[in-house]
PDB file of C-alpha atoms in Angstrom:
ATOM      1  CA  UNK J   1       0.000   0.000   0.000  1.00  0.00           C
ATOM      2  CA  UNK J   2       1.254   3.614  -0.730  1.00  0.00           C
ATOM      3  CA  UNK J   3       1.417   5.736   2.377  1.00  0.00           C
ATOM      4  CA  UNK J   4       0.841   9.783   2.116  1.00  0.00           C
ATOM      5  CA  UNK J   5       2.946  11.877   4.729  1.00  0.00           C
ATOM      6  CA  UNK J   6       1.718  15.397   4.718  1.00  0.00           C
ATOM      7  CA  UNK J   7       3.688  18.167   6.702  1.00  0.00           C
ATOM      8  CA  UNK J   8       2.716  20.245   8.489  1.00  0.00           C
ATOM      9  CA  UNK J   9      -0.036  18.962  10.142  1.00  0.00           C
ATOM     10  CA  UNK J  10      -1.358  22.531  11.346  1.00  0.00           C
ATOM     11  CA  UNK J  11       0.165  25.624   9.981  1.00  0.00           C
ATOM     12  CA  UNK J  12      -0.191  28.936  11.718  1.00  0.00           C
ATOM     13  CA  UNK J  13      -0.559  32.272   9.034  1.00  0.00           C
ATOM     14  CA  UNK J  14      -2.105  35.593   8.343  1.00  0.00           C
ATOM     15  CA  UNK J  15      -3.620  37.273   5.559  1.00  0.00           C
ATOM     16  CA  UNK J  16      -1.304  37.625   2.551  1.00  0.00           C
ATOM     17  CA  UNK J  17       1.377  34.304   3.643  1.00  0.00           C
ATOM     18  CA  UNK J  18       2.870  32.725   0.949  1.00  0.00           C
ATOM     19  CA  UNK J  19       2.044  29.531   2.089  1.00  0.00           C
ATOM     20  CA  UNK J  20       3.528  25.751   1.229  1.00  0.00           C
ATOM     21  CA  UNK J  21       2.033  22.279   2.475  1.00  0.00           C
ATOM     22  CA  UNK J  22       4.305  19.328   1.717  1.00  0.00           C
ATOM     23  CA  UNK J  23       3.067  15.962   0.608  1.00  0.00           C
ATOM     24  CA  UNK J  24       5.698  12.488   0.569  1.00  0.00           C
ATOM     25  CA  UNK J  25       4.595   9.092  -1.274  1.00  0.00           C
ATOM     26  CA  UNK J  26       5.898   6.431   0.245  1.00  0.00           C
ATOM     27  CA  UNK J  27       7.000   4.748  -3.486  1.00  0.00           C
ATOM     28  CA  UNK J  28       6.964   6.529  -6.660  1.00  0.00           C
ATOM     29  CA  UNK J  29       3.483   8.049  -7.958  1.00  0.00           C
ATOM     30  CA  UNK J  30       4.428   9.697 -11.083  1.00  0.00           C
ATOM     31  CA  UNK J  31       2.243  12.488 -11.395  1.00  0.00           C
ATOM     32  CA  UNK J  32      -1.022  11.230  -9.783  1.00  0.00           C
ATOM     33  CA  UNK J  33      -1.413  13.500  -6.996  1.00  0.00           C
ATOM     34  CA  UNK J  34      -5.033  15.517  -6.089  1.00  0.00           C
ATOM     35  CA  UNK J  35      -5.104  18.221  -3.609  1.00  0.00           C
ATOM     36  CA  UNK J  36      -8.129  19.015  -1.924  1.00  0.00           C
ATOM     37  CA  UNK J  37      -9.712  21.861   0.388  1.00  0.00           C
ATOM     38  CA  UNK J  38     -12.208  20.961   3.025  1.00  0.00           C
ATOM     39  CA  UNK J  39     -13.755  23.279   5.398  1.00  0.00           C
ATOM     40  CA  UNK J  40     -15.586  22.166   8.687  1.00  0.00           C
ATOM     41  CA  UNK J  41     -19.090  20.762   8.117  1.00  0.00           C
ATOM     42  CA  UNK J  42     -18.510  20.389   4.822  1.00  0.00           C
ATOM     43  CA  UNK J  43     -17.660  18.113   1.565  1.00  0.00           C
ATOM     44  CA  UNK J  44     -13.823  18.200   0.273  1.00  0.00           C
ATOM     45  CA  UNK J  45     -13.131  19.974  -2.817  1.00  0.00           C
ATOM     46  CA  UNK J  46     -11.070  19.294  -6.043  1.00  0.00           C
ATOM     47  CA  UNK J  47      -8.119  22.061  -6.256  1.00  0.00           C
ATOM     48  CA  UNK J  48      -5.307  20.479  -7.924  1.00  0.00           C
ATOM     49  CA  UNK J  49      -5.225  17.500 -10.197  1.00  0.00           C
ATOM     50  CA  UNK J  50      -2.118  15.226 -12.032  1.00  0.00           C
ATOM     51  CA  UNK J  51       0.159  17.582  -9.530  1.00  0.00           C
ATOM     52  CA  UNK J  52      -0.142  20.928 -10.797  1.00  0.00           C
ATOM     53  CA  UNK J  53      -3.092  21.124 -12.908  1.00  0.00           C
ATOM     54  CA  UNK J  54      -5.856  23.622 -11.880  1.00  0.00           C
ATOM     55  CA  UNK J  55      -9.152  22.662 -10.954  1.00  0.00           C
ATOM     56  CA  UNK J  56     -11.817  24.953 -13.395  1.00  0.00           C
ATOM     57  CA  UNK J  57     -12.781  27.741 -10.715  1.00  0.00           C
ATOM     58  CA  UNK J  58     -10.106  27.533  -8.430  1.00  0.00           C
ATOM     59  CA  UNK J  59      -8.278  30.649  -7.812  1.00  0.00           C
ATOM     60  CA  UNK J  60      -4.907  31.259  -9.457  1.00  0.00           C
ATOM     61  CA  UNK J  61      -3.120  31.912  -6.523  1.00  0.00           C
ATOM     62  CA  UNK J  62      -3.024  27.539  -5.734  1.00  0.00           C
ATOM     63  CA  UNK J  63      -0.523  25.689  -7.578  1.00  0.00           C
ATOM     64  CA  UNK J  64       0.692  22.404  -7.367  1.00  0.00           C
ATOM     65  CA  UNK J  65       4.243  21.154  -8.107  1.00  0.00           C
ATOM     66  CA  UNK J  66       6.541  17.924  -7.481  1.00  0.00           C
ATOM     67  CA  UNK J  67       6.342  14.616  -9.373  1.00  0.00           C
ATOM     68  CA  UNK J  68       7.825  11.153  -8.048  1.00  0.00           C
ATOM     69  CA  UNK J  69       7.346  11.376  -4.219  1.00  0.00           C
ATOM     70  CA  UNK J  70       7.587  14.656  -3.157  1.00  0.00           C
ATOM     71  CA  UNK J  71       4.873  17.485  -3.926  1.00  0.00           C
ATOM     72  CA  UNK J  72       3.939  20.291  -2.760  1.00  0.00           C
ATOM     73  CA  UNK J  73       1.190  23.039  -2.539  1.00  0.00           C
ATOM     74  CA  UNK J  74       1.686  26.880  -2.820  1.00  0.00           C
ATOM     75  CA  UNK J  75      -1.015  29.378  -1.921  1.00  0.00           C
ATOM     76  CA  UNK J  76       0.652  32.511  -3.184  1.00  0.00           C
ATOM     77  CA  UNK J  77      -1.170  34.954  -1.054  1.00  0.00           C
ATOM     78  CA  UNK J  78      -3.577  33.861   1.603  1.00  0.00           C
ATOM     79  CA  UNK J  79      -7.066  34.791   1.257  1.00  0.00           C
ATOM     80  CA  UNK J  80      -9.194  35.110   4.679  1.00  0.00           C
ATOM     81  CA  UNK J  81     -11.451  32.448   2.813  1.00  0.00           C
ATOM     82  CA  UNK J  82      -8.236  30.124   2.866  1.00  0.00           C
ATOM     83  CA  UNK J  83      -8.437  28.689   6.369  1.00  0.00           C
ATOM     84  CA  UNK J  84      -9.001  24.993   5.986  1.00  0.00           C
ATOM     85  CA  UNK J  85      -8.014  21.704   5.630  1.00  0.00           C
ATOM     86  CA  UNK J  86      -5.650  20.328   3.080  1.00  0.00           C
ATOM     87  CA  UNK J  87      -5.764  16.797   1.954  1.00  0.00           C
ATOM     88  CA  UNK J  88      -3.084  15.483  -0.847  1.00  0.00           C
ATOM     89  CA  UNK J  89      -4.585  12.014  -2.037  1.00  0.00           C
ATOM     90  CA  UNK J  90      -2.393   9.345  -4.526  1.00  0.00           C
ATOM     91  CA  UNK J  91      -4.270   7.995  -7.615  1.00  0.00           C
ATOM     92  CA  UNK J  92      -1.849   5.884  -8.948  1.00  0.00           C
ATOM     93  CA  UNK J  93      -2.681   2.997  -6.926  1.00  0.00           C
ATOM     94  CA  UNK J  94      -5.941   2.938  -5.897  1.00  0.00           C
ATOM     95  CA  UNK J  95      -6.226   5.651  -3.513  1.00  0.00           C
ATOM     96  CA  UNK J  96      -4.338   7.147  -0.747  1.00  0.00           C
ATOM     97  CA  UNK J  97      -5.056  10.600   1.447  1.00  0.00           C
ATOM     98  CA  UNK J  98      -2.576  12.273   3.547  1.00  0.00           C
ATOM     99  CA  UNK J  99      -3.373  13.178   7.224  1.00  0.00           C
ATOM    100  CA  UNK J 100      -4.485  16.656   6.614  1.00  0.00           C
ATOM    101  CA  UNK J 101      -3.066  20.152   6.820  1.00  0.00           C
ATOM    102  CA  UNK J 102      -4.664  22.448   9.109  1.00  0.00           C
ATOM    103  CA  UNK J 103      -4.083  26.154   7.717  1.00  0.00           C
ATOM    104  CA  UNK J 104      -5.311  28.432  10.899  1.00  0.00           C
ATOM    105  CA  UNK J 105      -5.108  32.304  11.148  1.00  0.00           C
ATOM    106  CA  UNK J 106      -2.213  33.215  13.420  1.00  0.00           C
TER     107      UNK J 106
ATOM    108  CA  UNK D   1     -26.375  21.258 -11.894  1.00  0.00           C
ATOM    109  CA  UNK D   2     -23.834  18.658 -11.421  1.00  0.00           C
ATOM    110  CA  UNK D   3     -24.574  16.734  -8.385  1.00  0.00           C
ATOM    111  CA  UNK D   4     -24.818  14.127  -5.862  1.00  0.00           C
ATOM    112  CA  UNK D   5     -27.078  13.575  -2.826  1.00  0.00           C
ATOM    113  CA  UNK D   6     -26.623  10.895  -0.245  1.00  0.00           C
ATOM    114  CA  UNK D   7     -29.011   9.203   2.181  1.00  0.00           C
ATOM    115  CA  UNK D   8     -29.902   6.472   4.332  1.00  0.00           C
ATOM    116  CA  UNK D   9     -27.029   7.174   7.058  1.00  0.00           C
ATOM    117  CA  UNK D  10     -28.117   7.159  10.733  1.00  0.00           C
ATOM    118  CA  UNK D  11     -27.402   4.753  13.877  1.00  0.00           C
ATOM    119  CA  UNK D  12     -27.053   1.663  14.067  1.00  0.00           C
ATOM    120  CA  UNK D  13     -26.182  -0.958  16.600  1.00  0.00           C
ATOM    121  CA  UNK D  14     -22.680  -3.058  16.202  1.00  0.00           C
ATOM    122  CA  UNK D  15     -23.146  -6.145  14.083  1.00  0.00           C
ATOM    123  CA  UNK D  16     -26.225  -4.479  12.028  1.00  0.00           C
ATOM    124  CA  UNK D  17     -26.356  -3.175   8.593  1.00  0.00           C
ATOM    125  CA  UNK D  18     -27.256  -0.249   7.069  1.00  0.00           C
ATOM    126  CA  UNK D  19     -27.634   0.943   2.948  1.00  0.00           C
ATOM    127  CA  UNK D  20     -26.520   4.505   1.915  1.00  0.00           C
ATOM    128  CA  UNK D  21     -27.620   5.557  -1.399  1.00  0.00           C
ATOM    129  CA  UNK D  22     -26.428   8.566  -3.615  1.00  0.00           C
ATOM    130  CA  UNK D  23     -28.453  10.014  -6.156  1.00  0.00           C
ATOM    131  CA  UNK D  24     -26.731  11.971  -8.918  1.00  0.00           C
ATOM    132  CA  UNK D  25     -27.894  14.855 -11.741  1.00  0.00           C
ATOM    133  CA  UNK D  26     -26.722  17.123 -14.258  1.00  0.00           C
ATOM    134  CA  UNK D  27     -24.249  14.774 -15.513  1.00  0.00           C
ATOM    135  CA  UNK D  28     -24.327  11.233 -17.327  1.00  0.00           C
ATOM    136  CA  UNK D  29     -24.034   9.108 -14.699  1.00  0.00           C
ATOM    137  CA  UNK D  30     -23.089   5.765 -16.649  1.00  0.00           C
ATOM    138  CA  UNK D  31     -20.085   7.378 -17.927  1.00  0.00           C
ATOM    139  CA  UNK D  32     -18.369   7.998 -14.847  1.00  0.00           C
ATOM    140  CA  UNK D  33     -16.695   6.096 -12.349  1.00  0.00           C
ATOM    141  CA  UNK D  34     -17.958   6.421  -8.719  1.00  0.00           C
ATOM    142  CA  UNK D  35     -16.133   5.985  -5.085  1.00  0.00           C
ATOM    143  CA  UNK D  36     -17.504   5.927  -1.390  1.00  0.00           C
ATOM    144  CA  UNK D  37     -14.767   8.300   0.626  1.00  0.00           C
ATOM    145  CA  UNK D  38     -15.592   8.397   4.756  1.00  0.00           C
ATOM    146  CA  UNK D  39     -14.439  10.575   7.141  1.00  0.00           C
ATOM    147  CA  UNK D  40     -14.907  10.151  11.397  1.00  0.00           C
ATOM    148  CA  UNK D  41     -14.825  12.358  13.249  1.00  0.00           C
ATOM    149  CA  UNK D  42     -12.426  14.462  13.687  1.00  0.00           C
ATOM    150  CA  UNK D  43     -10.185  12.357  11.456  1.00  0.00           C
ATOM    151  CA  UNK D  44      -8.788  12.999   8.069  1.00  0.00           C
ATOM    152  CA  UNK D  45     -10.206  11.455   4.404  1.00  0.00           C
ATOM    153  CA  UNK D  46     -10.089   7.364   4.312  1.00  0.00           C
ATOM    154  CA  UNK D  47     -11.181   5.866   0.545  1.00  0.00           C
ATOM    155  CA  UNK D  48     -13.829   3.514   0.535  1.00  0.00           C
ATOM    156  CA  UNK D  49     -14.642   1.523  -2.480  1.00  0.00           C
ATOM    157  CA  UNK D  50     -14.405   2.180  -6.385  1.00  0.00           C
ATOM    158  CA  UNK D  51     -16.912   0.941  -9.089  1.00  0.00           C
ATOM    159  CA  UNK D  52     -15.766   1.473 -13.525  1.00  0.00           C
ATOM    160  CA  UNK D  53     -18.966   3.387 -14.867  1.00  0.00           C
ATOM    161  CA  UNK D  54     -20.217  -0.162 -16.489  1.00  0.00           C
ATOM    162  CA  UNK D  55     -20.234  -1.986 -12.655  1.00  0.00           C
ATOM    163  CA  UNK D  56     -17.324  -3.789 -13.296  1.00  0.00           C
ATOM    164  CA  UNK D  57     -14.284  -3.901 -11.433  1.00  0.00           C
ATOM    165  CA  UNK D  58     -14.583  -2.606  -7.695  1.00  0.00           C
ATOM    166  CA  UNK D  59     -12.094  -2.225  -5.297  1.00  0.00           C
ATOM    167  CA  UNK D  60     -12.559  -2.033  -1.611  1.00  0.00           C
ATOM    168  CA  UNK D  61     -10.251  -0.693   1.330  1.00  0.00           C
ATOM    169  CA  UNK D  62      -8.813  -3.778   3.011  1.00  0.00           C
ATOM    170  CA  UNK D  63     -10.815  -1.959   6.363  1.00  0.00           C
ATOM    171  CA  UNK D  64     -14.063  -2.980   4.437  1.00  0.00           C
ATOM    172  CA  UNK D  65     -13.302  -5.659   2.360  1.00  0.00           C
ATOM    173  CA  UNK D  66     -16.174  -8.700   3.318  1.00  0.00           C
ATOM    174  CA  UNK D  67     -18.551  -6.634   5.128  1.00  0.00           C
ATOM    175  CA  UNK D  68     -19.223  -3.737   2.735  1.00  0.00           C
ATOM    176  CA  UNK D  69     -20.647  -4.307  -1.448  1.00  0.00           C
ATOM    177  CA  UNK D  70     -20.552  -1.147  -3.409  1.00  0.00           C
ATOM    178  CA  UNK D  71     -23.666  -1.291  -6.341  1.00  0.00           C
ATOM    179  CA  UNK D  72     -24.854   0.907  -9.178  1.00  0.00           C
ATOM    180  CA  UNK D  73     -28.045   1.485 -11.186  1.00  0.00           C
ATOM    181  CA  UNK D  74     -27.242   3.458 -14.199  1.00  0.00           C
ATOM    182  CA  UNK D  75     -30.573   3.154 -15.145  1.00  0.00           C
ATOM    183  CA  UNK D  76     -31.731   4.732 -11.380  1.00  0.00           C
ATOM    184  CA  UNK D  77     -28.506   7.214 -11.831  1.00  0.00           C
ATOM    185  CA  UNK D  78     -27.578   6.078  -8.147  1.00  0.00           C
ATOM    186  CA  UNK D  79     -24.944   4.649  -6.152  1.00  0.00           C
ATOM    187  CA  UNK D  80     -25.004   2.673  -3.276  1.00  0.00           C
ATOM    188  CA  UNK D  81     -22.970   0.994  -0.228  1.00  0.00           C
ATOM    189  CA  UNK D  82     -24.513  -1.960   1.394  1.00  0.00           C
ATOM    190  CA  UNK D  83     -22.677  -2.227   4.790  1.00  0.00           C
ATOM    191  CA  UNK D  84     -22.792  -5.119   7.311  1.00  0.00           C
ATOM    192  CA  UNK D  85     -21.119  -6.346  10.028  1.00  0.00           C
ATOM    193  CA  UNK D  86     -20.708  -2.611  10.935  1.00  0.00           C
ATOM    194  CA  UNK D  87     -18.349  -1.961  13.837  1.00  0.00           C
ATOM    195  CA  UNK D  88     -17.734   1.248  16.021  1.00  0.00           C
ATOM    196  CA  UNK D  89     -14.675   2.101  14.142  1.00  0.00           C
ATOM    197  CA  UNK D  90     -17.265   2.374  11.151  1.00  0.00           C
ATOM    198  CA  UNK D  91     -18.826   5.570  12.357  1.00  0.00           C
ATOM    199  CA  UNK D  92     -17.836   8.631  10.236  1.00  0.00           C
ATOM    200  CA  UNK D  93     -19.367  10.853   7.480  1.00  0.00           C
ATOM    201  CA  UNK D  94     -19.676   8.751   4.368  1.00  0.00           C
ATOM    202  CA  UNK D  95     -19.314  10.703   0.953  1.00  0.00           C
ATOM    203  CA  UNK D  96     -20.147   9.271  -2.483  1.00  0.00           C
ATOM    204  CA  UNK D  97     -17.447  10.736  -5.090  1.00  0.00           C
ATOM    205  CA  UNK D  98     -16.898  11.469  -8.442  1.00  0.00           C
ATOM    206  CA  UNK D  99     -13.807  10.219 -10.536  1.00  0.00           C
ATOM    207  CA  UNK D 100     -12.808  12.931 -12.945  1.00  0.00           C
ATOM    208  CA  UNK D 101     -12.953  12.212 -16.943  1.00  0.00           C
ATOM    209  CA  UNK D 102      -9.324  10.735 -17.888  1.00  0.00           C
ATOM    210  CA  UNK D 103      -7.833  10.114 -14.408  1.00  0.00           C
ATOM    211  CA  UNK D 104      -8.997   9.305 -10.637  1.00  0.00           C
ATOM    212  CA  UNK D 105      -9.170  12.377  -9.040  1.00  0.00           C
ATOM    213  CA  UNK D 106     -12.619  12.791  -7.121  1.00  0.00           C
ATOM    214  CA  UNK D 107     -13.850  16.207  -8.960  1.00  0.00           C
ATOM    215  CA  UNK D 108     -17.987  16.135  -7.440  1.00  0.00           C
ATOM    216  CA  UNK D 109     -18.545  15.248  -3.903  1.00  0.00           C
ATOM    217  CA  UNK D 110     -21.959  15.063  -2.382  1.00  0.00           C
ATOM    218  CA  UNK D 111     -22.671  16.786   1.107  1.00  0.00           C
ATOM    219  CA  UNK D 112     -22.292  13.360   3.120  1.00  0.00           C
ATOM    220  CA  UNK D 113     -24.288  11.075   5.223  1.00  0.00           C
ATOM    221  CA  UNK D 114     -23.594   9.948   9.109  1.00  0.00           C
ATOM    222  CA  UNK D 115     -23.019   6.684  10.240  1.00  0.00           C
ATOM    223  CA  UNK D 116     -23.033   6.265  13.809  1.00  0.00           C
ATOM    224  CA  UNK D 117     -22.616   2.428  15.001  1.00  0.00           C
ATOM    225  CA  UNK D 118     -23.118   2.185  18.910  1.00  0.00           C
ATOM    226  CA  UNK D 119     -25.253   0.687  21.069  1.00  0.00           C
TER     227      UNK D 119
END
């Protein structure tokens, strides 16, 4: 089974952070890495998809880089509607999540 | 609208069983492959079970694999997970998800139903 290691598990920020979530594989993935947003009480949601392609309707400021084991995410400039939970999830062998990022307002 | 809507969560003692369903619209069901995704509380994203768009294969999670049957009607445009055997570690938030067009990323989630096993 492919494990994900995320990291951090909660990061503190403020409005306008450049901010960067790292996600391992445990084996090689290739490119088949999904990043996803959840906020309490609700559903996840798609951002990133094959590693660093945009979601339609996400924001331009998420981006998505890495390939092999090691990814990351990037929010260039923290939005006050940007304080959630980030998942990274493998899809190369059937599928994997991370723990979870928590991104709180410092 | 794209979407999916799932039901048939509530409690349910250990041992029992319990059916969720997941109706979807706005999109052509049969073409798309479908996942369960649950989430306990408090706890992070754990993948459920897979089914191709035609019902054929499915994958479980080895945590579910014997007690829980994943199921589609294309014709019904709905999804479902029969569980059994359910255990306390079984309670969580169960999502149905969509698999995007061309790889396995899980682009439409419904809003999620609760499963609460405890007696």
């Amino acid at each position: 089974d492919i494990q994900m290691t995320q990291s951090p598990s909660t990061l503190s920020a403020s409005v306008g952070d450049r901010v960067t979530i790292t996600c391992r594989a445990s084996q090689s993935i290739s490119s088949w890495l999904a990043w996803y947003q959840q906020k309490p009480g609700k559903a996840p949601n798609l951002l990133i998809y094959k590693a660093s392609s945009l979601e339609s309707g996400v924001p331009s400021r998420f981006s998505g880089s890495g390939s092999g084991t090691e990814f990351t995410l990037t929010i260039s400039s923290l939005q006050p509607d940007d304080f959630a939970s980030y998942y990274c999830q493998q899809y190369n062998s059937y599928w994997t999540f991370g723990q979870g990022t928590k991104v709180e307002i410092k | 609208e794209v979407q999916l809507v799932e039901s048939g969560g509530g409690l349910v003692q250990p041992g029992g069983s319990l059916r969720l369903s997941c109706a979807a619209s706005g999109f052509i069901f049969s073409t798309y492959e479908m996942n369960w995704v649950r989430q306990a509380p408090g706890k992070g994203l754990e993948w459920v079970s897979y089914i191709r768009s035609s019902g054929s294969p499915i994958y479980y999670a080895d945590s579910v694999k014997g007690r829980f049957t994943i199921s589609r009607d294309n014709a019904k445009n709905s999804l479902y997970l029969q569980m059994n055997s359910l255990r306390a570690e079984d309670t969580a938030v169960y999502y149905c998800a969509r698999g995007r067009e061309m790889d396995n990323a899980f682009d439409i989630w419904g809003q999620g139903t609760m499963v609460t096993v405890s007696s």
